[in-house]
Structure formats: structure tokens, C-alpha cells
C-alpha positions as a LaTeX table, in Angstrom:
\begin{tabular}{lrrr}
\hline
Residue & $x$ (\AA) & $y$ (\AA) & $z$ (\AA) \\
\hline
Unk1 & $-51.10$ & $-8.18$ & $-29.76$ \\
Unk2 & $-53.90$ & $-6.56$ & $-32.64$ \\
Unk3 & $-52.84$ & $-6.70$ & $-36.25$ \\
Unk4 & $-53.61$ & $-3.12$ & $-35.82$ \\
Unk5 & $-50.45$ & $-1.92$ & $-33.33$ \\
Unk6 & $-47.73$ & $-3.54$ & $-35.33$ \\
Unk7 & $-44.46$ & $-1.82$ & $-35.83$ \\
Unk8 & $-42.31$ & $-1.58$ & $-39.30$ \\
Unk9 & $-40.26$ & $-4.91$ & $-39.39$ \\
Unk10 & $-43.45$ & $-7.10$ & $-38.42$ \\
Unk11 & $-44.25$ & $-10.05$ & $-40.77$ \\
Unk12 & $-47.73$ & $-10.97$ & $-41.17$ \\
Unk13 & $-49.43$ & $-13.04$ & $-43.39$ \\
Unk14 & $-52.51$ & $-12.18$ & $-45.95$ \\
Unk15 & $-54.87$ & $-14.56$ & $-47.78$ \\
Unk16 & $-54.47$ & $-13.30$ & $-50.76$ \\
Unk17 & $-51.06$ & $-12.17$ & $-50.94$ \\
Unk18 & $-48.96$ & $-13.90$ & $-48.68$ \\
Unk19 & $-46.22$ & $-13.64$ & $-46.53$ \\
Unk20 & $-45.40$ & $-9.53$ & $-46.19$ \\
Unk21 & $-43.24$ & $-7.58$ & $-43.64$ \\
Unk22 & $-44.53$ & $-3.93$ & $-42.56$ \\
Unk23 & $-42.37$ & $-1.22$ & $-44.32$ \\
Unk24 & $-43.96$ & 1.37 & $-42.79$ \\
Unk25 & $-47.50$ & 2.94 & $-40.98$ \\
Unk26 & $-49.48$ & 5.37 & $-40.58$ \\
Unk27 & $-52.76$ & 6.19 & $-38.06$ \\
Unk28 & $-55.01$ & 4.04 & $-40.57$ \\
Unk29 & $-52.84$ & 2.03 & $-42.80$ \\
Unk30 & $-49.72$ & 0.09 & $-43.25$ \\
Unk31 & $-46.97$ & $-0.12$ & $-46.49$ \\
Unk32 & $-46.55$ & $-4.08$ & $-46.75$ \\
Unk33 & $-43.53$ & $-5.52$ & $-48.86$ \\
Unk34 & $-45.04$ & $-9.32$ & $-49.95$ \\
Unk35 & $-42.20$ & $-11.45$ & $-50.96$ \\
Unk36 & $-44.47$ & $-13.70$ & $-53.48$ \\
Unk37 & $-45.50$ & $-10.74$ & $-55.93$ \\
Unk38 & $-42.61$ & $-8.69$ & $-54.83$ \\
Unk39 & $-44.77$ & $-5.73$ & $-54.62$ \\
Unk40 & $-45.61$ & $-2.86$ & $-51.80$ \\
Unk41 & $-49.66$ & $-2.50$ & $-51.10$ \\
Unk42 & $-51.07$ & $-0.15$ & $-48.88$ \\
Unk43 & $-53.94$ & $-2.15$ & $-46.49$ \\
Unk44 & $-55.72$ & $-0.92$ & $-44.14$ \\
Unk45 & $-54.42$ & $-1.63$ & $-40.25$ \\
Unk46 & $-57.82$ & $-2.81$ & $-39.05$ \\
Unk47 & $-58.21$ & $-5.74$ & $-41.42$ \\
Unk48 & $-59.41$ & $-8.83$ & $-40.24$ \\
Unk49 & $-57.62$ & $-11.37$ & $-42.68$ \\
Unk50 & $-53.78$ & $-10.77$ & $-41.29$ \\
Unk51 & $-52.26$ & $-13.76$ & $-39.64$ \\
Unk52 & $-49.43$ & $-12.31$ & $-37.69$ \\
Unk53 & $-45.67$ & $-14.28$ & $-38.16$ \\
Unk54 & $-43.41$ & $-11.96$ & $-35.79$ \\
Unk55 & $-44.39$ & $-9.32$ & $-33.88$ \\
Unk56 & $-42.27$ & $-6.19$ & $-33.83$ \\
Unk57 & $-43.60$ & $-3.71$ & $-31.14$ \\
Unk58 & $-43.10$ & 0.21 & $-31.65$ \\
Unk59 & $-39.99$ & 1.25 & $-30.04$ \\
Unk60 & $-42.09$ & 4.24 & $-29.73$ \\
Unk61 & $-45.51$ & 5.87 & $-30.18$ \\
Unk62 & $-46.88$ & 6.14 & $-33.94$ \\
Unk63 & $-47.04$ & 9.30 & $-35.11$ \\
Unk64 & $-49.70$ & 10.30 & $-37.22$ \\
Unk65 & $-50.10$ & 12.77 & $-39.73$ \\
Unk66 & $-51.88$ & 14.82 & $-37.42$ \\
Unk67 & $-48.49$ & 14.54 & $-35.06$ \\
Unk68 & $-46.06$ & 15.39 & $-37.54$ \\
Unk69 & $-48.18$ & 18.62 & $-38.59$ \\
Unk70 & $-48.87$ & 19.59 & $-35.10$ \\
Unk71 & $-44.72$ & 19.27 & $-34.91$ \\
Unk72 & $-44.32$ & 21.08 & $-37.92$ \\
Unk73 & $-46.70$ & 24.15 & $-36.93$ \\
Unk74 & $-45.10$ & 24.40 & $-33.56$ \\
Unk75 & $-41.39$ & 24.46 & $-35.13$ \\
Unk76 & $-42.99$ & 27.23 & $-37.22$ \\
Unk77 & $-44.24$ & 29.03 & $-34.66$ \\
Unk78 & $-40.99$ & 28.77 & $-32.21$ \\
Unk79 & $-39.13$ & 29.87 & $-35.16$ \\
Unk80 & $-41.37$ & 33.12 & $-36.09$ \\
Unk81 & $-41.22$ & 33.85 & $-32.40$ \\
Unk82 & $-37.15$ & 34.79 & $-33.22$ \\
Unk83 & $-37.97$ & 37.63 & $-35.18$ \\
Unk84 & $-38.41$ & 40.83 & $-33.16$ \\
Unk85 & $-41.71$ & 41.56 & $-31.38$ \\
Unk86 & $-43.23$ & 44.52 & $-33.39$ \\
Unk87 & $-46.17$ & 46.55 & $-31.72$ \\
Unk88 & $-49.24$ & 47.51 & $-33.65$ \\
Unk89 & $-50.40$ & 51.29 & $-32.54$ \\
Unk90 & $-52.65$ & 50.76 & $-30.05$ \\
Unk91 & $-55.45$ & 52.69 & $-31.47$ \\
Unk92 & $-55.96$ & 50.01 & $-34.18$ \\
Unk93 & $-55.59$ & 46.89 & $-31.62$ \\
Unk94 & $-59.12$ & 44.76 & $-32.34$ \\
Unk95 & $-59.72$ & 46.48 & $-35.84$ \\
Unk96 & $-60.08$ & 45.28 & $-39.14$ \\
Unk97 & $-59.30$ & 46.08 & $-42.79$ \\
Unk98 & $-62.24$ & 46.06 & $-45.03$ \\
Unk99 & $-61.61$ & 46.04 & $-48.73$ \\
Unk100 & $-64.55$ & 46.98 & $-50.90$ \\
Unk101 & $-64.84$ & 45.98 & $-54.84$ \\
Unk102 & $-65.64$ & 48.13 & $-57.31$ \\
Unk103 & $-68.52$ & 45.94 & $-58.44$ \\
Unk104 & $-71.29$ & 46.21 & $-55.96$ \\
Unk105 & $-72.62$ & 42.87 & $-56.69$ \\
Unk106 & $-69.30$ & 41.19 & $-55.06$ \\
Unk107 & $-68.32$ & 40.81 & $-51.58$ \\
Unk108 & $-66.59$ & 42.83 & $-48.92$ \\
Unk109 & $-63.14$ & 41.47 & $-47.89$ \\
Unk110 & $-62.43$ & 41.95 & $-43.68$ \\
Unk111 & $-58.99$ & 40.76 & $-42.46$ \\
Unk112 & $-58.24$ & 41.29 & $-38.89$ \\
Unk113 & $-55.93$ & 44.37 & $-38.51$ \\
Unk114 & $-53.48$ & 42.56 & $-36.62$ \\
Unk115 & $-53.35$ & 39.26 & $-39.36$ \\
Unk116 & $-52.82$ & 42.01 & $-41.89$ \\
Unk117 & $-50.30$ & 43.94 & $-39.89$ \\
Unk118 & $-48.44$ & 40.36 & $-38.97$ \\
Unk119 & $-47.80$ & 39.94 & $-42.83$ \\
Unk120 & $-46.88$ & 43.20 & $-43.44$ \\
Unk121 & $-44.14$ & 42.88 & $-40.42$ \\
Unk122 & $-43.52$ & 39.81 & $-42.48$ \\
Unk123 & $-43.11$ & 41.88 & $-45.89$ \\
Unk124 & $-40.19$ & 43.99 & $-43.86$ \\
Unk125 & $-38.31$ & 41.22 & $-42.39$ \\
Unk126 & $-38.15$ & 39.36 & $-45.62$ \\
Unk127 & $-36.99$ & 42.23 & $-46.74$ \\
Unk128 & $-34.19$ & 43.11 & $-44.57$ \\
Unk129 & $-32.98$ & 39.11 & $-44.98$ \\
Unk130 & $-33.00$ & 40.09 & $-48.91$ \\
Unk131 & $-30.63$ & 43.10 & $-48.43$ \\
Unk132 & $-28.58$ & 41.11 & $-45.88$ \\
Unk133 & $-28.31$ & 38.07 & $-48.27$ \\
Unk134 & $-27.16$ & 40.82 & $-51.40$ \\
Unk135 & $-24.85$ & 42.97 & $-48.76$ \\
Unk136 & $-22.81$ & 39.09 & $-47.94$ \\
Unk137 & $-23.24$ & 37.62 & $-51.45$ \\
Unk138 & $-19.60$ & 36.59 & $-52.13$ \\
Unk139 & $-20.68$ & 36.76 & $-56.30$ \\
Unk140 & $-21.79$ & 40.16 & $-56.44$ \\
Unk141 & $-19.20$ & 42.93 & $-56.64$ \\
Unk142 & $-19.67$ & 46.64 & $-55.18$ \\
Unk143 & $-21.99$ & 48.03 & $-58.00$ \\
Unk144 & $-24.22$ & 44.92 & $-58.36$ \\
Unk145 & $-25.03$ & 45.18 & $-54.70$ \\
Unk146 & $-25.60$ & 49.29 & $-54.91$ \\
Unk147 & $-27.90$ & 48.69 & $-57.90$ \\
Unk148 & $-30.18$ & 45.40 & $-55.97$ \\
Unk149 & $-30.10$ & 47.81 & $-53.10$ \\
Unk150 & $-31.88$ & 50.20 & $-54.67$ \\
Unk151 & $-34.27$ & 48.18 & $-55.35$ \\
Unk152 & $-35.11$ & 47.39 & $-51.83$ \\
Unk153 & $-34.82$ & 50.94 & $-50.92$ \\
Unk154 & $-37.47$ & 51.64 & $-53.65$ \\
Unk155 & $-39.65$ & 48.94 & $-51.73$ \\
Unk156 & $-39.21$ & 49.99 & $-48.88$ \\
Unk157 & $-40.62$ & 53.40 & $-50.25$ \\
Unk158 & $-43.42$ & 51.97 & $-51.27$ \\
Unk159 & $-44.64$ & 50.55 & $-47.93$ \\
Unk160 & $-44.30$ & 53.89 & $-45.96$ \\
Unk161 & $-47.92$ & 53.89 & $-46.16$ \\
Unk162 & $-48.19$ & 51.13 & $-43.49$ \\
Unk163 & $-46.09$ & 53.48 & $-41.29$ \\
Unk164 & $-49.52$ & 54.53 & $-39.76$ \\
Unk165 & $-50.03$ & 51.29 & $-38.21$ \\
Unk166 & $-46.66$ & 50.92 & $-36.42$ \\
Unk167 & $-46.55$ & 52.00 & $-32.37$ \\
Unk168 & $-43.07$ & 53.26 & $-33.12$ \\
Unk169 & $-41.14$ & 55.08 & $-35.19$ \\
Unk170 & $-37.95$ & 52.83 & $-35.34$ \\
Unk171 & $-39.83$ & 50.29 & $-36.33$ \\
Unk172 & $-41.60$ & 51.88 & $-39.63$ \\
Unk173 & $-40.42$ & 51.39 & $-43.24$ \\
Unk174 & $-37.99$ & 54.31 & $-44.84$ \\
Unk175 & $-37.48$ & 55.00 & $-48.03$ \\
Unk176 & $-34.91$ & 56.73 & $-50.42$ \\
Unk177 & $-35.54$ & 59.96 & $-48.86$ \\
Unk178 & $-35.43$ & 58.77 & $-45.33$ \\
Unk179 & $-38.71$ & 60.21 & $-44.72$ \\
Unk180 & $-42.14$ & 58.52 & $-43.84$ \\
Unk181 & $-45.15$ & 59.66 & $-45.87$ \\
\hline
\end{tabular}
């Protein structure tokens, strides 16, 4: 077996440092506890100088940093797909928003339509968690919740404007008045 494929629990030995047992690894290096200097060092898992003592093979594959994002993203990504499934009107499907500075000498911002109608989809759900959160709040008595609530309403309000981007009405913000500008 390599020096390089050795599980957490393996005791090697180093040169320089002695006899050390794997705490832990990663895709390029390993956490080594050596019992002389009592101390944890961080070597690389390719080096040449390690005398292995006892072997511990991975009960399972090594996951890299790469894996755990990849996990991470996809957990993400399975948990974003709970929220509902909001259409963008169709006449905007494939455009973009382009925001221009004031100074000329500065550059244009484009941001896919869709990206910028994901987050503010995003905007509204975090909102309606908010008011959900302040409706349930076991801390907050009757006129604490009326006065947070008004709040949201008022933000709500103030993101009618995105109303034009929605493929349905049900799904587009409302504010104090009930009416979409």
C-alpha cells in the first residue's frame, strides 16, 4: 500500500519527527499527531520519507474538498427546488438587465433577466418566512406583530415594481393598498 492512500488511524514513521498516527486527510495532505514532540503537522501525502508502521485502509472513499462542496451545492440546490416554481413572463425569457452609471467613464452592468428575477423570487420568499416567523413568534404579543407586519407590508409595496416581470398575477408582490403599480 502507498504512503499516499492511508486512512486516519494509520501510524507511520518520519525522519525527522518520528513515530505519528494520521488524524485526519485530505486530497493532498494528511494531519499527523507525533508522539515525540506531541504536536499535529500538516505533510504532504506524497512524501517520500514515511516509513509506514500499520496500515489502516479507508473504510470508504476520501472525500475531498471538491466532494464535500459538490455535496454541499447539490443539498442547496435540492433544497431551493422546495420553494414554489415561479414563472418569469414569457416576453422577457432570454433578456437581460442592463444598469448604466451615471459616470460615462465606468462600465455597464448586464445580469441575465432570469438570475435577477431568481433573486427577486428570493427577496419574496424570504419575505413571507419573515412574516411567518413574526405571525408564530411565541414572544411577541398582538400589537408587536401588527406593527413588524407593517413593515413587511411596506416592503412588499416597494417591490410592486417587479410585478411586470411575473407570468401571473397571484404570484406578484401587494402592497398596503392591495394594488400593483
Amino acid at each position: 500500500m502507498s504512503t499516499s492512500e492511508l486512512a486516519p488511524g494509520s501510524k507511520l514513521r518520519h525522519p525527522k519527527f518520528g513515530l505519528g498516527m494520521i488524524l485526519s486527510a485530505d486530497e493532498s495532505y494528511y494531519k499527523i499527531y507525533f508522539y515525540n514532540t506531541e504536536e499535529i503537522k500538516t505533510l504532504a501525502r506524497d512524501y517520500d520519507g514515511f516509513e509506514i508502521e500499520e496500515a489502516k485502509k479507508p473504510d470508504f472513499p476520501m472525500l475531498t474538498q471538491k466532494d464535500v462542496e459538490k455535496a454541499i451545492r447539490e443539498a442547496l440546490i435540492q433544497t431551493s427546488e422546495r420553494m414554489p416554481i415561479v414563472p418569469l413572463g414569457g416576453k422577457w425569457i432570454g433578456g437581460k438587465v442592463v444598469i448604466y452609471p451615471g459616470d460615462e467613464g465606468l462600465q455597464n452592468k448586464e445580469i441575465p433577466i432570469d438570475t435577477f428575477f431568481h433573486k427577486v423570487v428570493m427577496v419574496r420568499e424570504k419575505l413571507r418566512v419573515l412574516e411567518q416567523n413574526i405571525n408564530n413568534h411565541p414572544k411577541l404579543d398582538d400589537e408587536d406583530r401588527v406593527h413588524l407586519q407593517q413593515y413587511i407590508t411596506r416592503c412588499y409595496g416597494s417591490l410592486t415594481t417587479f410585478n411586470v416581470l411575473f407570468a401571473y398575477k397571484e404570484d406578484q408582490f401587494k402592497g398596503s393598498g392591495g394594488k400593483e403599480s
